[in-house]
XYZ file of N, CA and C in Angstrom:
588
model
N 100.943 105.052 96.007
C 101.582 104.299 94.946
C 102.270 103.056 95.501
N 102.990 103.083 97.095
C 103.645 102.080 97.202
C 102.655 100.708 97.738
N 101.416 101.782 97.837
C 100.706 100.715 99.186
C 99.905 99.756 97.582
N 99.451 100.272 96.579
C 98.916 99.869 95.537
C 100.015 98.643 94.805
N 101.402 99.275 95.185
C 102.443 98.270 94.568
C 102.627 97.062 95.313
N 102.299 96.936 96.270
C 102.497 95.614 97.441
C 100.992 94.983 97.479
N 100.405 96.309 96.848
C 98.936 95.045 96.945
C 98.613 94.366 94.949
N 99.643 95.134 94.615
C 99.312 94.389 93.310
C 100.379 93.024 93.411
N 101.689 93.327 93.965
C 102.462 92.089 94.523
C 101.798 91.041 94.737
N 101.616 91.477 96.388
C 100.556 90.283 96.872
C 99.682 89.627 96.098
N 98.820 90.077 95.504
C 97.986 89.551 94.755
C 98.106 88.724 93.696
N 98.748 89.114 92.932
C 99.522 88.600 92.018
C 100.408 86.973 92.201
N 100.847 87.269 93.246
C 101.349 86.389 94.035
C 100.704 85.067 94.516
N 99.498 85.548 94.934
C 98.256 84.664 95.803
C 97.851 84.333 94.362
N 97.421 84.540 93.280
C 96.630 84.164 91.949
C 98.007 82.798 91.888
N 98.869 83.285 91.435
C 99.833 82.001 90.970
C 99.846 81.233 91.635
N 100.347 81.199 92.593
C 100.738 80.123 93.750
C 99.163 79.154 93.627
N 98.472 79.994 94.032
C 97.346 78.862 94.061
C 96.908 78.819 92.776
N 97.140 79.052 91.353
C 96.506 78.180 90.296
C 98.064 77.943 89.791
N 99.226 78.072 89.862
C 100.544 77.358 89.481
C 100.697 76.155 89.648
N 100.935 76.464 91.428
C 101.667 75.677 92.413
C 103.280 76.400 92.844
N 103.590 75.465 92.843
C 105.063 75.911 93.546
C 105.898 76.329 92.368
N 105.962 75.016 91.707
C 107.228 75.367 90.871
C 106.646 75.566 89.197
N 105.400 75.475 88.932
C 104.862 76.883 88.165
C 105.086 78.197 88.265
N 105.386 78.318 89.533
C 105.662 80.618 89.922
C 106.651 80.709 89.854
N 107.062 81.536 89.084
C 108.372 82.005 89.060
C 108.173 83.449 89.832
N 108.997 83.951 90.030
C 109.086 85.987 90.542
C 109.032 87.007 89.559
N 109.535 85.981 88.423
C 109.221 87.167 86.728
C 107.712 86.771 86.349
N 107.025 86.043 86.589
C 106.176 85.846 86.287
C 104.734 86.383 87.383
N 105.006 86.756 88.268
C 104.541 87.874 89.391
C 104.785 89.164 89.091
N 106.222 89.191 88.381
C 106.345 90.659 88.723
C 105.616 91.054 87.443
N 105.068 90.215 86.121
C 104.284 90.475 84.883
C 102.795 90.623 85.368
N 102.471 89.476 86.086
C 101.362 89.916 86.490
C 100.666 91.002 86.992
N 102.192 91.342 87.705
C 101.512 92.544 89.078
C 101.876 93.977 88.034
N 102.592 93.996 86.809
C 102.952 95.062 85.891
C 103.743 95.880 86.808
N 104.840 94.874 87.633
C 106.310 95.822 88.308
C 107.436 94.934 87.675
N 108.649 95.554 88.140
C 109.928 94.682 87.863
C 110.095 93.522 88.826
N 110.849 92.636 88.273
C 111.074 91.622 88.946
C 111.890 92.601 90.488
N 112.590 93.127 89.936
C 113.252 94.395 91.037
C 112.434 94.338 92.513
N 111.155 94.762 92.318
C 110.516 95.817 92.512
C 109.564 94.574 93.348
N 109.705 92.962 92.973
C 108.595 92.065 93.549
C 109.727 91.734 94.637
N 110.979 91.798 94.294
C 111.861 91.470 95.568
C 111.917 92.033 97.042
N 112.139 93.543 96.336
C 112.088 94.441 97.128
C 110.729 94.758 98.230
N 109.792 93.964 97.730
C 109.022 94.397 98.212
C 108.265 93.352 99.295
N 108.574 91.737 98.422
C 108.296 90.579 99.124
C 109.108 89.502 99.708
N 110.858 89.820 99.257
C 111.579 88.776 99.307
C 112.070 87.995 98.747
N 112.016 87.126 98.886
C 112.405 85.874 97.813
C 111.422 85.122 97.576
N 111.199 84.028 96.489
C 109.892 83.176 96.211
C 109.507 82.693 97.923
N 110.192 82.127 98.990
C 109.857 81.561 99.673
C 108.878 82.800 100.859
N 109.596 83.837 100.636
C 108.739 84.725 101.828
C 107.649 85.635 101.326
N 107.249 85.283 99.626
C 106.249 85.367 99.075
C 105.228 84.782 99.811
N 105.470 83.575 99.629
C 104.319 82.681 99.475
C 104.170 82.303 100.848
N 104.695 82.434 101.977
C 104.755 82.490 103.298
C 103.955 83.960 103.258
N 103.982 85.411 103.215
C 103.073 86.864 103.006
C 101.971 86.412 102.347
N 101.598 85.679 101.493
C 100.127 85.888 100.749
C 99.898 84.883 101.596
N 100.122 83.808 102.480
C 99.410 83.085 103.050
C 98.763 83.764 104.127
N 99.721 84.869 104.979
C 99.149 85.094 106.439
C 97.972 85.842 105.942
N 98.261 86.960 104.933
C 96.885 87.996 104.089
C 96.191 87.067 104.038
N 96.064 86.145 103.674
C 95.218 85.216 102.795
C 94.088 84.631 104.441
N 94.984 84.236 104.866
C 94.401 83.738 106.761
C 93.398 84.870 107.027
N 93.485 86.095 107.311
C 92.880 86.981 107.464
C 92.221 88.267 106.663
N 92.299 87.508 104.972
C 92.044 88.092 104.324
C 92.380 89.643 104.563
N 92.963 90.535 104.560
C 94.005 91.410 103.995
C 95.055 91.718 104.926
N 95.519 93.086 104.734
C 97.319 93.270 105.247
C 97.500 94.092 106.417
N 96.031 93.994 107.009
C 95.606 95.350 108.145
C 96.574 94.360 109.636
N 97.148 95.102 110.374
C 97.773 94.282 111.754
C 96.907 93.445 112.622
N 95.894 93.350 112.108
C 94.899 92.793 113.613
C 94.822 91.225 113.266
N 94.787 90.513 114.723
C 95.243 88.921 114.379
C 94.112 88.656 114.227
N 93.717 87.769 113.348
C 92.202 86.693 113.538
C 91.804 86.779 114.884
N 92.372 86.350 116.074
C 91.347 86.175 117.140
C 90.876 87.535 117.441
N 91.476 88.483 116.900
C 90.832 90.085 117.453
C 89.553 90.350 116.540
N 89.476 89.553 115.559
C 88.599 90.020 113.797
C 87.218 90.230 114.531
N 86.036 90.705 114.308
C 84.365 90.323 114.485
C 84.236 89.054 114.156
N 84.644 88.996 112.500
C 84.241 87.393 112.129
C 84.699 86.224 112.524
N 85.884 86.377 113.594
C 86.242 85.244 114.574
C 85.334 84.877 115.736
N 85.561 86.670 116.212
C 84.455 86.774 117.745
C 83.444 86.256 117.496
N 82.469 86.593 116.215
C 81.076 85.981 116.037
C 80.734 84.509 116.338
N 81.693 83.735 116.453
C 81.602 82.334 116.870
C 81.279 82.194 118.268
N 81.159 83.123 118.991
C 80.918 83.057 120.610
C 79.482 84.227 120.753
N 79.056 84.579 119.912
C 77.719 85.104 120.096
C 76.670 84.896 119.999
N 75.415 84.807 120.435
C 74.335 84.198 120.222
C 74.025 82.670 120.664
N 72.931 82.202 120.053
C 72.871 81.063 120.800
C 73.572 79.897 119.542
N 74.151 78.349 120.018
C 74.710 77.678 119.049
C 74.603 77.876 117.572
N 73.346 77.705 117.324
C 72.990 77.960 115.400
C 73.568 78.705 115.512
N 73.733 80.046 115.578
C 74.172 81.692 115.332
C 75.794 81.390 115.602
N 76.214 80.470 116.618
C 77.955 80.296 116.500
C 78.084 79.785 115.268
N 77.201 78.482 115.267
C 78.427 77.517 114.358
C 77.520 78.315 112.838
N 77.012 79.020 112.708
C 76.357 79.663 111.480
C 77.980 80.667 111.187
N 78.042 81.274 112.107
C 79.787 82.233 111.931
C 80.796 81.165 112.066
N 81.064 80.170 112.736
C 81.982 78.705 112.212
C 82.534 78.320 110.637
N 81.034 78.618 110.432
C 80.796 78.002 108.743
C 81.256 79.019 107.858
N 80.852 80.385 108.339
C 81.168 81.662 107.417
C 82.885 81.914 107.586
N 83.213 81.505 108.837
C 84.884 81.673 108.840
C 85.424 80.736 108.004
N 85.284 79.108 108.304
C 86.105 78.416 108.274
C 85.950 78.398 106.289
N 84.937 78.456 105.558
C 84.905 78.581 104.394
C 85.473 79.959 103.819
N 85.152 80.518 104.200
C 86.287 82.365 103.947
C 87.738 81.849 103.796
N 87.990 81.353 104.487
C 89.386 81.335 104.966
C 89.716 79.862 104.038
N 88.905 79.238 104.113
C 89.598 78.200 102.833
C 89.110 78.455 101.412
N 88.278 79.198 101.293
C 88.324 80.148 100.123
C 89.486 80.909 99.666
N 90.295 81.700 100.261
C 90.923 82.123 100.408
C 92.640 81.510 100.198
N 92.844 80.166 101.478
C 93.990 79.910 101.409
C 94.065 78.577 101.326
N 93.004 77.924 100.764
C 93.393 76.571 100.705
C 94.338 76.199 99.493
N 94.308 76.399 98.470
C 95.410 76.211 97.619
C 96.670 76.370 97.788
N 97.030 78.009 98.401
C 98.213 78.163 98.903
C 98.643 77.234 99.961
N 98.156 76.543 100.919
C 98.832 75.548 101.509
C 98.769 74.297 100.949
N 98.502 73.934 100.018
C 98.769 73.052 99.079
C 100.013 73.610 98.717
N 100.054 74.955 98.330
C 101.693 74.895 97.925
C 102.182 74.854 98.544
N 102.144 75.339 99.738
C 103.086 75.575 100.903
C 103.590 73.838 100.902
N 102.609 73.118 101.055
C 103.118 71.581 101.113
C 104.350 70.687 100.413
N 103.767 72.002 99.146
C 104.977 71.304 97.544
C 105.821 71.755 98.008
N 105.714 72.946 98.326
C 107.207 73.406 97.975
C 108.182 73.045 99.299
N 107.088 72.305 100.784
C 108.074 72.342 101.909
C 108.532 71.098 101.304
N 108.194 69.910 100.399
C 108.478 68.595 100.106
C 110.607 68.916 100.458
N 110.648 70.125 99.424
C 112.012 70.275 98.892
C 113.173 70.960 99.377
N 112.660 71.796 100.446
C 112.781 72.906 101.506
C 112.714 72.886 102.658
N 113.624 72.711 103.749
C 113.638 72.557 105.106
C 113.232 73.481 106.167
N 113.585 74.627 105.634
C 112.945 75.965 105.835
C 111.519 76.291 105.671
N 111.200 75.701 104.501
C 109.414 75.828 104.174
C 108.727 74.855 105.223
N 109.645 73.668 105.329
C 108.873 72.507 106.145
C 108.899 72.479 107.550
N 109.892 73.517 108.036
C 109.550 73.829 109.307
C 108.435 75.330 109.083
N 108.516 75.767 108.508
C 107.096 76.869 108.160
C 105.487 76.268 108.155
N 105.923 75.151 107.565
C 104.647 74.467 107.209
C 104.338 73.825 108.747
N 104.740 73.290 109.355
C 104.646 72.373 110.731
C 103.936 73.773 111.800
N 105.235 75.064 111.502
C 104.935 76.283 112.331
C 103.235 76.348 112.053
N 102.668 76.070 111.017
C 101.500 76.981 110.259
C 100.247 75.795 110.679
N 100.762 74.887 110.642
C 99.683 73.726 111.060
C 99.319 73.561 112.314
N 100.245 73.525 113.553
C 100.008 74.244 115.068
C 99.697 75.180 114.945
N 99.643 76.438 114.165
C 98.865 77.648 114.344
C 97.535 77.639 113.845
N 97.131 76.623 113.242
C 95.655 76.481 112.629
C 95.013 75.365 113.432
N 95.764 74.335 114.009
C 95.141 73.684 115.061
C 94.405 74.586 116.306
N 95.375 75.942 117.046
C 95.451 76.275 117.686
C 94.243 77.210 117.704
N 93.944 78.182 116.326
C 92.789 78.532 115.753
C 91.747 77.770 115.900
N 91.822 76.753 115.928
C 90.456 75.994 115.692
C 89.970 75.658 117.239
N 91.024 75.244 118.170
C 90.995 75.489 119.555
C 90.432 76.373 119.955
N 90.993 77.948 119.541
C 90.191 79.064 120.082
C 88.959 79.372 119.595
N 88.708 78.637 118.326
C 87.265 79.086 117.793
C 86.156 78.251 118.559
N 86.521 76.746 118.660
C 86.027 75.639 119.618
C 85.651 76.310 121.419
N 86.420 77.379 121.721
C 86.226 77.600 123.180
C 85.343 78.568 123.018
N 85.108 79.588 122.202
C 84.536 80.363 121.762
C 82.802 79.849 121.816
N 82.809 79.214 120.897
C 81.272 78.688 120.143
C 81.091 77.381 121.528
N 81.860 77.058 122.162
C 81.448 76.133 123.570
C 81.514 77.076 124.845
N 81.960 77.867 125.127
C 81.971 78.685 125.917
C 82.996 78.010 127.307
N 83.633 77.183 127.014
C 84.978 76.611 127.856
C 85.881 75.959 126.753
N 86.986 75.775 127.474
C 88.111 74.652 127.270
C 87.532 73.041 126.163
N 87.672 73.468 125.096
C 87.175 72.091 124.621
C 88.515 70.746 124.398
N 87.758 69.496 124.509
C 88.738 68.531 124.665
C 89.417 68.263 122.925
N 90.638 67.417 123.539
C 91.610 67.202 122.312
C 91.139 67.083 121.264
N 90.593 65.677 121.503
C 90.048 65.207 120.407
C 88.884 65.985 119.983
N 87.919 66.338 120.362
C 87.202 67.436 119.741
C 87.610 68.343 118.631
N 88.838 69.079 119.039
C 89.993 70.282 118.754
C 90.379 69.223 117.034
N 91.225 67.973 117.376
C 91.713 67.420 116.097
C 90.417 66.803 114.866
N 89.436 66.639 115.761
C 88.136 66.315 114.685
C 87.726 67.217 114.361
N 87.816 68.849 114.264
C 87.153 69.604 113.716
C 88.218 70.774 113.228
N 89.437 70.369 113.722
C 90.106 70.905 112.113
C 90.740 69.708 111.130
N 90.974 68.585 111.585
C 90.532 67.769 109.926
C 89.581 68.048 109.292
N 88.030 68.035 109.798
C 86.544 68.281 109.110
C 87.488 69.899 108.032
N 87.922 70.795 108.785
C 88.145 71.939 108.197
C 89.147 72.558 107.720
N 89.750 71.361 107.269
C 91.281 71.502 106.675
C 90.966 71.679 105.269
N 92.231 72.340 104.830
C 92.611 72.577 103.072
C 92.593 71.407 102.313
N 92.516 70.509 102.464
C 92.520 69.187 101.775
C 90.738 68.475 101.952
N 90.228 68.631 102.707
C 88.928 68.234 102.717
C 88.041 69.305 101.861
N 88.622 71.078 101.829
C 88.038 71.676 101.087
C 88.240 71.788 99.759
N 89.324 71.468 99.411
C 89.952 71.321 98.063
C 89.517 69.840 97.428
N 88.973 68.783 98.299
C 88.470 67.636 97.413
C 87.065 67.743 97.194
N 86.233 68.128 98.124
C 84.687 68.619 98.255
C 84.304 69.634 97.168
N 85.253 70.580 96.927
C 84.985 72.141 95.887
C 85.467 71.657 94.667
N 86.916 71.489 94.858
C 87.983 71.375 93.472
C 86.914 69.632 93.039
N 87.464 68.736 93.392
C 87.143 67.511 92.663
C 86.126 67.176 92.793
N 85.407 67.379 93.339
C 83.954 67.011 93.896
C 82.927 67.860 92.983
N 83.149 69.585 92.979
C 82.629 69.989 91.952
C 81.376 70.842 93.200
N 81.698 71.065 94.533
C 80.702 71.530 95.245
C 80.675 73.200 95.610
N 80.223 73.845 95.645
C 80.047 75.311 95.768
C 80.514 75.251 97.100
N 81.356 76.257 96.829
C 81.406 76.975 98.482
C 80.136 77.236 99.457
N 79.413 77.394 99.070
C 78.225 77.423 99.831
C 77.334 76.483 100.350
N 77.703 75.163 99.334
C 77.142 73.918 99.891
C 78.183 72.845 100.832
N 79.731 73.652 100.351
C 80.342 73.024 101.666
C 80.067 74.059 102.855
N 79.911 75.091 103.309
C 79.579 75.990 104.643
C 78.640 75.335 104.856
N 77.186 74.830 104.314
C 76.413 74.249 104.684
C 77.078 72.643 105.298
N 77.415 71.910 104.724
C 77.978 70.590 104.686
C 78.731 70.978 106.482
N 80.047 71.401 106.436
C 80.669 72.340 107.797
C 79.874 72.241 108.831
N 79.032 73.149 108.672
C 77.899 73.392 110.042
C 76.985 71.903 110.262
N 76.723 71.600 109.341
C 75.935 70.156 109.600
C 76.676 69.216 110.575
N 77.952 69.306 110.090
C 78.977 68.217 110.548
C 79.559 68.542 112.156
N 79.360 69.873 112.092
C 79.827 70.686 113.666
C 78.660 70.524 114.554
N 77.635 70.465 113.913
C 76.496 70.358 114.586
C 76.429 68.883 115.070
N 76.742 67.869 114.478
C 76.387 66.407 114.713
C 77.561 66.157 115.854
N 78.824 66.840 115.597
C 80.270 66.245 116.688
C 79.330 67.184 117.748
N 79.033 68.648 118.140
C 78.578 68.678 119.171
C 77.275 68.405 120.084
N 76.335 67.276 119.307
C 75.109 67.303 119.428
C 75.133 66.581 121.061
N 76.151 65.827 121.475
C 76.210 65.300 122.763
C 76.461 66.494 124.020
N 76.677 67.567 123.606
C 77.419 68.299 124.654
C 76.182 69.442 124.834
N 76.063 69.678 126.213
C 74.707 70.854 126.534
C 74.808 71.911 125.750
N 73.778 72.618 125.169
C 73.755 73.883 124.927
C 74.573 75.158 125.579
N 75.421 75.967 125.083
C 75.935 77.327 125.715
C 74.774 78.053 126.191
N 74.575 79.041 127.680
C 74.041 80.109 127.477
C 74.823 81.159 126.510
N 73.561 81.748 126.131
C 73.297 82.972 125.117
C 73.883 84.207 125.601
């Protein structure tokens, strides 16, 4: 019952935030969604701010199990096989995961506008997704990849390039994963092949 009550929270939570925004969600309006007390969304998530900070990390690794992204298969898969077969799991992560949480860091953005606390969260969360993209980059290259490499391919795979391509653009998730890999493929087309 309790584990069903934190996942109707969460959820609930992750729906608003990313079709609200920030200051669309209220905590009574979660706790209607999720059919608990406002009580009961506190108790369980915090305050609005450590809401929406919890449905983001779920959201990163799609659910609430302890294991970090770099431990996941669908991370590791970026270092298996030969290139196609990496950046083919590149494409399947990096779209999962902005499937997932690209809206919410759109809020995360609104709401750090107003919040000093959120905006050092937000800075925390952006070195941690640079840093991701680093380890996915060493992975699918099989060494140390350079800076600039690292900053051109999480702009390519940031929440804002997926949210104008899907949301305004009007493109399927599936034709941006395609779009992704094309584009990963062209930044590494200078650099030798990994062995397999």
């Amino acid at each position: 019952m309790a584990e069903d009550t934190r996942s109707a929270v969460f959820a609930a939570g992750a729906d608003l935030f990313a079709t609200r925004g920030w200051a669309g969600t209220g905590m009574r309006d979660v706790a209607r969604a999720a059919g608990v007390s406002v009580e009961t969304v506190y108790a369980t998530a915090g305050n609005k701010s450590d809401l929406l900070l919890r449905v983001i990390d779920i959201g990163i690794v799609g659910d609430d199990e302890p294991v970090p992204l770099a431990d996941r298969p669908e991370f590791l898969a970026m270092g298996q096989g030969n290139r196609a077969a990496r950046l083919a799991a590149v494409g399947r992560q990096i779209t999962a995961s902005n499937q997932r949480i690209a809206a919410l860091n759109r809020t995360l953005a609104q709401a750090a506008a107003g919040d000093a606390n959120l905006a050092d969260r937000l800075r925390a969360s952006q070195r941690t997704q640079r840093a991701a993209y680093r380890d996915g980059l060493r992975l699918v290259l099989g060494r140390t990849p350079a800076a600039d490499l690292v900053d051109g391919v999480w702009a390519l795979g940031s929440h804002d390039v997926y949210l104008q391509l899907v949301e305004l653009a009007g493109w399927t998730p599936r034709k941006y994963e395609r779009w992704i890999v094309q584009r990963f493929e062209q930044l590494l087309a200078h650099l030798p092949e990994e062995k397999s």
